[in-house]
mmCIF file of N, CA and C in Angstrom:
data_model
loop_
_atom_site.group_PDB
_atom_site.id
_atom_site.type_symbol
_atom_site.label_atom_id
_atom_site.label_comp_id
_atom_site.label_asym_id
_atom_site.label_seq_id
_atom_site.Cartn_x
_atom_site.Cartn_y
_atom_site.Cartn_z
ATOM 1 N N MET A 183 9.855 -12.087 -0.971
ATOM 2 C CA MET A 183 11.079 -10.972 -0.027
ATOM 3 C C MET A 183 11.339 -9.654 -1.234
ATOM 4 N N LEU A 184 11.317 -8.885 -0.762
ATOM 5 C CA LEU A 184 12.042 -7.386 -1.305
ATOM 6 C C LEU A 184 13.235 -6.974 -0.706
ATOM 7 N N SER A 185 14.593 -6.909 -1.279
ATOM 8 C CA SER A 185 15.599 -6.066 -0.729
ATOM 9 C C SER A 185 15.441 -4.717 -0.936
ATOM 10 N N VAL A 186 15.291 -3.984 -0.004
ATOM 11 C CA VAL A 186 14.651 -2.714 0.465
ATOM 12 C C VAL A 186 15.783 -1.810 0.974
ATOM 13 N N THR A 187 15.968 -0.747 1.157
ATOM 14 C CA THR A 187 16.791 0.003 2.127
ATOM 15 C C THR A 187 16.025 1.052 3.278
ATOM 16 N N THR A 188 16.584 0.919 4.519
ATOM 17 C CA THR A 188 15.696 2.028 5.387
ATOM 18 C C THR A 188 15.743 3.093 5.219
ATOM 19 N N SER A 189 16.611 3.780 4.310
ATOM 20 C CA SER A 189 16.764 5.255 4.490
ATOM 21 C C SER A 189 16.218 5.647 3.088
ATOM 22 N N GLN A 190 15.720 6.992 2.957
ATOM 23 C CA GLN A 190 15.867 7.137 1.404
ATOM 24 C C GLN A 190 17.205 7.881 0.790
ATOM 25 N N ASP A 191 18.581 7.879 1.775
ATOM 26 C CA ASP A 191 19.861 8.025 0.368
ATOM 27 C C ASP A 191 20.297 7.121 0.613
ATOM 28 N N GLY A 192 19.308 5.198 0.956
ATOM 29 C CA GLY A 192 20.561 4.024 0.620
ATOM 30 C C GLY A 192 20.245 3.378 2.204
ATOM 31 N N GLY A 193 21.165 4.114 3.542
ATOM 32 C CA GLY A 193 20.943 2.919 4.593
ATOM 33 C C GLY A 193 21.554 1.904 4.441
ATOM 34 N N LYS A 194 21.097 1.265 5.393
ATOM 35 C CA LYS A 194 21.219 -0.048 5.482
ATOM 36 C C LYS A 194 19.992 -1.326 4.799
ATOM 37 N N ILE A 195 20.776 -2.191 4.055
ATOM 38 C CA ILE A 195 19.410 -2.613 3.093
ATOM 39 C C ILE A 195 18.985 -4.436 3.872
ATOM 40 N N GLU A 196 17.859 -4.439 3.846
ATOM 41 C CA GLU A 196 16.992 -5.455 4.142
ATOM 42 C C GLU A 196 16.072 -5.849 3.479
ATOM 43 N N ASP A 197 15.931 -7.494 3.892
ATOM 44 C CA ASP A 197 14.660 -8.502 3.160
ATOM 45 C C ASP A 197 13.836 -8.016 3.940
ATOM 46 N N ILE A 198 12.435 -7.522 3.096
ATOM 47 C CA ILE A 198 11.594 -7.472 3.743
ATOM 48 C C ILE A 198 10.266 -8.649 3.194
ATOM 49 N N HIS A 199 9.328 -9.282 3.793
ATOM 50 C CA HIS A 199 8.524 -10.614 3.409
ATOM 51 C C HIS A 199 6.828 -8.899 2.663
ATOM 52 N N ILE A 200 6.531 -9.603 1.252
ATOM 53 C CA ILE A 200 5.885 -8.900 -0.064
ATOM 54 C C ILE A 200 4.341 -8.527 1.273
ATOM 55 N N GLU A 201 4.256 -9.704 1.532
ATOM 56 C CA GLU A 201 2.897 -10.013 2.447
ATOM 57 C C GLU A 201 2.522 -8.647 3.573
ATOM 58 N N ASN A 202 3.366 -8.484 4.190
ATOM 59 C CA ASN A 202 4.028 -7.565 4.686
ATOM 60 C C ASN A 202 3.591 -5.847 5.381
ATOM 61 N N ILE A 203 3.833 -5.979 3.820
ATOM 62 C CA ILE A 203 3.069 -4.706 3.158
ATOM 63 C C ILE A 203 2.167 -3.793 3.122
ATOM 64 N N PHE A 204 2.269 -2.811 3.954
ATOM 65 C CA PHE A 204 0.608 -2.222 3.372
ATOM 66 C C PHE A 204 0.146 -1.512 1.734
ATOM 67 N N TYR A 205 1.057 -0.199 2.052
ATOM 68 C CA TYR A 205 1.013 -0.040 0.665
ATOM 69 C C TYR A 205 2.133 0.653 0.238
ATOM 70 N N MET A 206 2.242 1.030 -1.224
ATOM 71 C CA MET A 206 3.745 1.607 -1.671
ATOM 72 C C MET A 206 3.111 2.810 -2.333
ATOM 73 N N ALA A 207 3.856 3.879 -2.280
ATOM 74 C CA ALA A 207 3.642 5.124 -2.898
ATOM 75 C C ALA A 207 5.454 5.693 -3.572
ATOM 76 N N TRP A 208 5.136 6.319 -5.092
ATOM 77 C CA TRP A 208 6.305 7.039 -4.896
ATOM 78 C C TRP A 208 5.851 8.582 -4.509
ATOM 79 N N GLU A 209 7.503 8.396 -4.101
ATOM 80 C CA GLU A 209 7.857 9.635 -3.716
ATOM 81 C C GLU A 209 9.081 10.616 -4.811
ATOM 82 N N GLY A 210 8.538 11.434 -5.656
ATOM 83 C CA GLY A 210 9.111 12.502 -6.922
ATOM 84 C C GLY A 210 10.160 13.251 -6.237
ATOM 85 N N THR A 211 9.979 13.883 -5.309
ATOM 86 C CA THR A 211 11.143 15.247 -4.953
ATOM 87 C C THR A 211 11.991 13.886 -4.031
ATOM 88 N N ILE A 212 11.746 12.488 -4.040
ATOM 89 C CA ILE A 212 13.370 11.756 -3.141
ATOM 90 C C ILE A 212 13.622 10.979 -4.880
ATOM 91 N N ASP A 213 12.727 10.780 -5.158
ATOM 92 C CA ASP A 213 12.818 9.616 -6.557
ATOM 93 C C ASP A 213 13.012 8.589 -5.882
ATOM 94 N N ARG A 214 12.030 8.216 -5.352
ATOM 95 C CA ARG A 214 12.111 6.902 -4.694
ATOM 96 C C ARG A 214 10.473 6.015 -4.597
ATOM 97 N N SER A 215 10.536 4.659 -4.507
ATOM 98 C CA SER A 215 9.063 4.028 -3.820
ATOM 99 C C SER A 215 9.188 4.097 -2.506
ATOM 100 N N ILE A 216 8.107 4.724 -0.865
ATOM 101 C CA ILE A 216 8.068 4.331 -0.176
ATOM 102 C C ILE A 216 7.394 2.949 0.010
ATOM 103 N N ILE A 217 8.082 2.477 0.834
ATOM 104 C CA ILE A 217 6.994 0.979 1.380
ATOM 105 C C ILE A 217 6.810 1.820 2.885
ATOM 106 N N TYR A 218 5.439 0.655 2.869
ATOM 107 C CA TYR A 218 5.053 1.428 4.320
ATOM 108 C C TYR A 218 4.200 -0.448 4.971
ATOM 109 N N SER A 219 4.642 -0.862 6.047
ATOM 110 C CA SER A 219 4.863 -1.773 6.037
ATOM 111 C C SER A 219 4.371 -2.207 7.958
ATOM 112 N N THR A 220 4.641 -3.293 8.144
ATOM 113 C CA THR A 220 4.348 -3.852 9.273
ATOM 114 C C THR A 220 5.506 -3.591 10.790
ATOM 115 N N GLU A 221 6.549 -3.935 9.561
ATOM 116 C CA GLU A 221 7.923 -3.621 10.421
ATOM 117 C C GLU A 221 8.540 -1.880 9.932
ATOM 118 N N GLY A 222 7.914 -1.268 9.539
ATOM 119 C CA GLY A 222 8.353 0.508 9.369
ATOM 120 C C GLY A 222 8.290 1.126 7.810
ATOM 121 N N THR A 223 8.936 1.839 7.972
ATOM 122 C CA THR A 223 9.214 2.435 6.145
ATOM 123 C C THR A 223 10.079 2.140 5.971
ATOM 124 N N TYR A 224 10.338 1.944 4.467
ATOM 125 C CA TYR A 224 11.477 1.829 3.724
ATOM 126 C C TYR A 224 11.305 1.975 2.635
ATOM 127 N N TYR A 225 12.145 1.956 1.595
ATOM 128 C CA TYR A 225 12.788 2.722 0.163
ATOM 129 C C TYR A 225 13.566 2.029 -0.869
ATOM 130 N N LEU A 226 12.354 1.920 -2.062
ATOM 131 C CA LEU A 226 13.353 0.789 -3.489
ATOM 132 C C LEU A 226 12.705 2.170 -4.279
ATOM 133 N N PRO A 227 14.247 1.786 -5.262
ATOM 134 C CA PRO A 227 14.035 2.576 -6.711
ATOM 135 C C PRO A 227 13.445 2.371 -7.206
ATOM 136 N N GLY A 228 12.783 2.979 -8.051
ATOM 137 C CA GLY A 228 11.480 2.584 -9.708
ATOM 138 C C GLY A 228 10.377 3.145 -9.164
ATOM 139 N N PRO A 229 9.345 3.156 -9.846
ATOM 140 C CA PRO A 229 7.921 4.021 -9.621
ATOM 141 C C PRO A 229 7.149 2.351 -9.158
ATOM 142 N N VAL A 230 5.814 2.795 -9.183
ATOM 143 C CA VAL A 230 4.919 1.699 -7.996
ATOM 144 C C VAL A 230 4.782 1.100 -9.220
ATOM 145 N N LYS A 231 4.729 1.402 -10.601
ATOM 146 C CA LYS A 231 3.891 0.664 -11.658
ATOM 147 C C LYS A 231 4.754 -0.175 -12.007
ATOM 148 N N TYR A 232 6.168 -0.413 -11.964
ATOM 149 C CA TYR A 232 6.965 -1.180 -12.206
ATOM 150 C C TYR A 232 7.077 -2.157 -10.956
ATOM 151 N N TRP A 233 6.615 -1.880 -9.816
ATOM 152 C CA TRP A 233 6.711 -2.863 -8.635
ATOM 153 C C TRP A 233 5.177 -3.542 -8.516
ATOM 154 N N LEU A 234 3.714 -2.975 -9.416
ATOM 155 C CA LEU A 234 2.862 -3.576 -9.117
ATOM 156 C C LEU A 234 2.826 -4.545 -10.167
ATOM 157 N N ASN A 235 3.351 -4.333 -11.187
ATOM 158 C CA ASN A 235 3.402 -5.924 -11.985
ATOM 159 C C ASN A 235 4.529 -6.380 -11.538
ATOM 160 N N ALA A 236 5.439 -6.350 -10.986
ATOM 161 C CA ALA A 236 6.503 -7.849 -10.409
ATOM 162 C C ALA A 236 5.921 -8.228 -9.199
ATOM 163 N N ILE A 237 5.094 -7.833 -8.308
ATOM 164 C CA ILE A 237 4.590 -8.414 -7.438
ATOM 165 C C ILE A 237 3.476 -9.340 -7.595
ATOM 166 N N ASN A 238 2.492 -8.133 -8.880
ATOM 167 C CA ASN A 238 1.353 -9.303 -9.139
ATOM 168 C C ASN A 238 1.595 -10.208 -9.807
ATOM 169 N N ASN A 239 2.966 -10.116 -10.464
ATOM 170 C CA ASN A 239 3.181 -11.557 -11.635
ATOM 171 C C ASN A 239 3.280 -12.437 -10.736
ATOM 172 N N MET A 240 4.100 -12.396 -9.300
ATOM 173 C CA MET A 240 4.185 -13.310 -8.509
ATOM 174 C C MET A 240 2.800 -13.923 -7.279
ATOM 175 N N GLY A 241 1.634 -13.433 -7.819
ATOM 176 C CA GLY A 241 0.734 -14.064 -7.330
ATOM 177 C C GLY A 241 0.218 -13.282 -6.091
ATOM 178 N N TYR A 242 0.868 -11.864 -5.732
ATOM 179 C CA TYR A 242 0.086 -10.453 -5.113
ATOM 180 C C TYR A 242 -1.114 -10.179 -5.682
ATOM 181 N N LYS A 243 -2.055 -9.595 -4.950
ATOM 182 C CA LYS A 243 -2.996 -9.034 -5.184
ATOM 183 C C LYS A 243 -3.080 -7.346 -4.871
ATOM 184 N N PHE A 244 -1.995 -6.446 -5.404
ATOM 185 C CA PHE A 244 -2.085 -5.223 -5.157
ATOM 186 C C PHE A 244 -2.691 -4.725 -6.012
ATOM 187 N N LEU A 245 -3.525 -3.007 -5.876
ATOM 188 C CA LEU A 245 -4.140 -2.383 -6.973
ATOM 189 C C LEU A 245 -3.735 -0.858 -6.223
ATOM 190 N N HIS A 246 -3.793 -0.222 -7.628
ATOM 191 C CA HIS A 246 -4.101 1.258 -7.804
ATOM 192 C C HIS A 246 -4.954 1.265 -6.799
ATOM 193 N N VAL A 247 -4.392 2.902 -6.108
ATOM 194 C CA VAL A 247 -5.332 3.539 -5.532
ATOM 195 C C VAL A 247 -5.211 4.995 -5.687
ATOM 196 N N ASP A 248 -4.021 5.346 -6.193
ATOM 197 C CA ASP A 248 -4.179 6.452 -6.819
ATOM 198 C C ASP A 248 -2.975 6.613 -7.909
ATOM 199 N N ARG A 249 -2.768 7.293 -8.571
ATOM 200 C CA ARG A 249 -1.700 7.567 -9.819
ATOM 201 C C ARG A 249 -0.470 6.855 -9.520
ATOM 202 N N ALA A 250 0.270 7.224 -8.193
ATOM 203 C CA ALA A 250 1.921 6.708 -7.838
ATOM 204 C C ALA A 250 1.334 6.104 -6.523
ATOM 205 N N THR A 251 0.041 5.442 -6.244
ATOM 206 C CA THR A 251 0.383 4.433 -5.009
ATOM 207 C C THR A 251 -0.675 3.183 -5.198
ATOM 208 N N ILE A 252 0.013 2.276 -4.640
ATOM 209 C CA ILE A 252 -0.637 0.735 -5.049
ATOM 210 C C ILE A 252 -0.883 0.205 -3.620
ATOM 211 N N ILE A 253 -1.712 -0.554 -3.391
ATOM 212 C CA ILE A 253 -2.022 -1.152 -1.940
ATOM 213 C C ILE A 253 -2.624 -2.549 -1.653
ATOM 214 N N ASN A 254 -2.153 -3.057 -0.544
ATOM 215 C CA ASN A 254 -1.611 -4.719 -0.791
ATOM 216 C C ASN A 254 -3.389 -5.235 -0.586
ATOM 217 N N THR A 255 -4.273 -5.592 -1.188
ATOM 218 C CA THR A 255 -5.572 -5.801 -0.595
ATOM 219 C C THR A 255 -5.766 -6.836 0.703
ATOM 220 N N GLU A 256 -4.691 -7.669 0.536
ATOM 221 C CA GLU A 256 -4.700 -8.613 1.937
ATOM 222 C C GLU A 256 -4.651 -7.991 2.993
ATOM 223 N N ASN A 257 -3.984 -6.834 3.343
ATOM 224 C CA ASN A 257 -3.879 -6.297 3.959
ATOM 225 C C ASN A 257 -4.515 -5.278 5.052
ATOM 226 N N VAL A 258 -5.656 -4.787 3.676
ATOM 227 C CA VAL A 258 -6.827 -4.183 4.208
ATOM 228 C C VAL A 258 -8.129 -4.136 5.035
ATOM 229 N N VAL A 259 -8.037 -3.820 6.037
ATOM 230 C CA VAL A 259 -8.466 -4.156 7.083
ATOM 231 C C VAL A 259 -10.462 -3.724 6.966
ATOM 232 N N SER A 260 -10.109 -2.462 7.291
ATOM 233 C CA SER A 260 -11.362 -1.742 6.838
ATOM 234 C C SER A 260 -10.915 -0.589 5.660
ATOM 235 N N VAL A 261 -12.471 0.016 5.167
ATOM 236 C CA VAL A 261 -12.431 1.614 4.105
ATOM 237 C C VAL A 261 -13.028 2.087 4.528
ATOM 238 N N ASN A 262 -12.607 3.558 5.084
ATOM 239 C CA ASN A 262 -14.033 4.454 5.609
ATOM 240 C C ASN A 262 -13.935 4.927 4.160
ATOM 241 N N SER A 263 -15.514 5.051 3.829
ATOM 242 C CA SER A 263 -16.312 5.695 3.108
ATOM 243 C C SER A 263 -16.498 6.887 2.751
ATOM 244 N N ILE A 264 -16.528 7.450 3.921
ATOM 245 C CA ILE A 264 -16.897 9.328 3.807
ATOM 246 C C ILE A 264 -15.354 10.061 3.540
ATOM 247 N N TYR A 265 -14.669 9.207 4.474
ATOM 248 C CA TYR A 265 -12.702 9.845 3.503
ATOM 249 C C TYR A 265 -12.450 9.410 2.720
ATOM 250 N N LYS A 266 -12.536 7.831 2.268
ATOM 251 C CA LYS A 266 -11.960 7.403 1.236
ATOM 252 C C LYS A 266 -10.477 6.861 1.657
ATOM 253 N N GLU A 267 -10.428 6.198 3.276
ATOM 254 C CA GLU A 267 -9.330 5.751 3.701
ATOM 255 C C GLU A 267 -9.277 4.532 3.733
ATOM 256 N N ALA A 268 -8.543 3.693 3.281
ATOM 257 C CA ALA A 268 -8.058 2.615 3.747
ATOM 258 C C ALA A 268 -7.067 2.278 5.293
ATOM 259 N N TYR A 269 -7.496 1.026 6.101
ATOM 260 C CA TYR A 269 -6.833 0.552 7.358
ATOM 261 C C TYR A 269 -6.708 -0.491 7.201
ATOM 262 N N PHE A 270 -5.207 -0.901 7.922
ATOM 263 C CA PHE A 270 -5.068 -1.869 8.135
ATOM 264 C C PHE A 270 -4.486 -2.669 9.229
ATOM 265 N N GLU A 271 -5.751 -1.838 10.295
ATOM 266 C CA GLU A 271 -5.649 -2.873 11.414
ATOM 267 C C GLU A 271 -7.636 -2.966 12.371
ATOM 268 N N ASN A 272 -7.477 -3.299 12.832
ATOM 269 C CA ASN A 272 -8.675 -3.788 13.537
ATOM 270 C C ASN A 272 -9.152 -2.123 14.636
ATOM 271 N N GLU A 273 -8.855 -1.911 15.335
ATOM 272 C CA GLU A 273 -8.083 -1.305 16.442
ATOM 273 C C GLU A 273 -8.171 0.374 15.658
ATOM 274 N N ILE A 274 -8.523 1.222 14.979
ATOM 275 C CA ILE A 274 -7.714 2.532 14.332
ATOM 276 C C ILE A 274 -7.850 3.771 15.004
ATOM 277 N N THR A 275 -6.315 3.872 15.129
ATOM 278 C CA THR A 275 -6.267 5.613 16.681
ATOM 279 C C THR A 275 -5.565 6.561 15.697
ATOM 280 N N LYS A 276 -5.457 7.685 16.425
ATOM 281 C CA LYS A 276 -4.782 8.523 15.449
ATOM 282 C C LYS A 276 -3.439 8.490 14.667
ATOM 283 N N HIS A 277 -2.678 7.419 15.280
ATOM 284 C CA HIS A 277 -1.358 6.869 15.088
ATOM 285 C C HIS A 277 -1.593 5.730 13.740
ATOM 286 N N SER A 278 -2.980 5.011 13.535
ATOM 287 C CA SER A 278 -2.844 4.366 11.998
ATOM 288 C C SER A 278 -2.563 4.593 10.685
ATOM 289 N N VAL A 279 -1.962 3.292 10.435
ATOM 290 C CA VAL A 279 -1.520 3.929 9.097
ATOM 291 C C VAL A 279 -2.637 4.135 7.876
ATOM 292 N N ARG A 280 -2.860 4.947 7.483
ATOM 293 C CA ARG A 280 -3.729 5.102 6.490
ATOM 294 C C ARG A 280 -3.721 5.236 5.293
ATOM 295 N N CYS A 281 -4.015 4.800 4.227
ATOM 296 C CA CYS A 281 -4.092 5.137 2.751
ATOM 297 C C CYS A 281 -5.073 6.071 2.482
ATOM 298 N N GLU A 282 -4.787 6.901 1.512
ATOM 299 C CA GLU A 282 -5.897 7.905 0.837
ATOM 300 C C GLU A 282 -6.074 6.905 -0.379
ATOM 301 N N ILE A 283 -7.655 6.869 -0.653
ATOM 302 C CA ILE A 283 -7.832 6.332 -1.910
ATOM 303 C C ILE A 283 -8.480 7.678 -2.897
ATOM 304 N N VAL A 284 -7.917 7.995 -4.116
ATOM 305 C CA VAL A 284 -8.671 8.692 -5.023
ATOM 306 C C VAL A 284 -9.501 8.801 -5.243
ATOM 307 N N ASN A 285 -10.405 9.877 -5.621
ATOM 308 C CA ASN A 285 -11.865 9.891 -5.325
ATOM 309 C C ASN A 285 -12.318 9.151 -6.915
ATOM 310 N N HIS A 286 -11.906 9.769 -8.118
ATOM 311 C CA HIS A 286 -11.719 8.676 -9.243
ATOM 312 C C HIS A 286 -11.841 7.742 -9.306
ATOM 313 N N ARG A 287 -10.817 6.720 -8.525
ATOM 314 C CA ARG A 287 -10.307 5.044 -8.281
ATOM 315 C C ARG A 287 -11.594 4.581 -7.164
ATOM 316 N N TYR A 288 -12.215 5.245 -6.556
ATOM 317 C CA TYR A 288 -13.075 4.908 -5.237
ATOM 318 C C TYR A 288 -13.646 3.383 -5.593
ATOM 319 N N LYS A 289 -14.492 4.336 -6.674
ATOM 320 C CA LYS A 289 -15.703 2.598 -6.689
ATOM 321 C C LYS A 289 -15.056 1.700 -7.027
ATOM 322 N N THR A 290 -14.112 1.625 -8.393
ATOM 323 C CA THR A 290 -13.624 0.023 -9.445
ATOM 324 C C THR A 290 -12.825 -0.019 -8.500
ATOM 325 N N PHE A 291 -12.054 0.616 -7.255
ATOM 326 C CA PHE A 291 -10.973 0.280 -6.311
ATOM 327 C C PHE A 291 -11.916 -0.611 -5.137
ATOM 328 N N MET A 292 -13.029 -0.002 -4.872
ATOM 329 C CA MET A 292 -13.841 -1.152 -3.736
ATOM 330 C C MET A 292 -14.715 -1.884 -4.283
ATOM 331 N N GLU A 293 -14.969 -1.968 -5.734
ATOM 332 C CA GLU A 293 -15.216 -3.521 -6.548
ATOM 333 C C GLU A 293 -14.404 -4.546 -6.406
ATOM 334 N N GLU A 294 -13.278 -4.323 -7.108
ATOM 335 C CA GLU A 294 -12.449 -5.012 -6.968
ATOM 336 C C GLU A 294 -11.662 -5.830 -5.378
ATOM 337 N N LEU A 295 -11.497 -4.845 -4.405
ATOM 338 C CA LEU A 295 -11.418 -5.388 -3.173
ATOM 339 C C LEU A 295 -12.089 -6.461 -2.765
ATOM 340 N N THR A 296 -13.477 -5.560 -2.583
ATOM 341 C CA THR A 296 -14.331 -6.763 -2.053
ATOM 342 C C THR A 296 -14.597 -8.473 -2.792
ATOM 343 N N VAL A 297 -13.940 -8.519 -4.004
ATOM 344 C CA VAL A 297 -13.642 -9.716 -4.488
ATOM 345 C C VAL A 297 -12.448 -9.964 -4.155
ATOM 346 N N MET A 298 -11.222 -9.231 -3.863
ATOM 347 C CA MET A 298 -9.932 -10.244 -3.579
ATOM 348 C C MET A 298 -10.037 -10.070 -2.281
ATOM 349 N N ASN A 299 -11.061 -9.352 -1.191
ATOM 350 C CA ASN A 299 -10.845 -9.655 0.241
ATOM 351 C C ASN A 299 -12.020 -9.470 0.769
ATOM 352 N N PRO A 300 -12.814 -10.683 0.562
ATOM 353 C CA PRO A 300 -13.886 -10.569 1.433
ATOM 354 C C PRO A 300 -14.399 -10.031 2.966
ATOM 355 N N ARG A 301 -13.364 -9.964 3.202
ATOM 356 C CA ARG A 301 -13.150 -10.279 4.886
ATOM 357 C C ARG A 301 -13.241 -8.230 5.244
ATOM 358 N N VAL A 302 -12.758 -7.467 4.164
ATOM 359 C CA VAL A 302 -12.604 -6.124 4.961
ATOM 360 C C VAL A 302 -14.134 -5.344 4.994
ATOM 361 N N VAL A 303 -14.170 -4.341 5.948
ATOM 362 C CA VAL A 303 -15.324 -4.095 6.593
ATOM 363 C C VAL A 303 -15.302 -2.858 5.937
ATOM 364 N N LEU A 304 -16.654 -2.186 5.771
ATOM 365 C CA LEU A 304 -17.030 -0.951 5.173
ATOM 366 C C LEU A 304 -17.521 -0.151 6.263
ATOM 367 N N THR A 305 -17.412 0.683 6.601
ATOM 368 C CA THR A 305 -17.365 1.845 7.324
ATOM 369 C C THR A 305 -17.755 3.384 7.215
#
């Protein structure tokens, strides 16, 4: 579980399950990490590099997809190889949550992802 806030300026504190996180991204303009999960969007203090180490030390499988973005490999359902985007649901719509994978990390990310989550579909 992680204790997070429901708004960038504090809001209500809630506990969310780490396994429900799709990805986390650092947003420098608000000085917070933003969590995108099955329950919605939440906020945490501290950079994603810190959270990557802490979460992975608990046995989860998160990877860097950008300098300031980490992704939960267990929740990736498919990856679009043309647009270099990870998706977290089987049926993709214009409202689907997607996470961009930076070009220079794509090859390494895909090698690690297919080992960590062999169920992922490559499109």
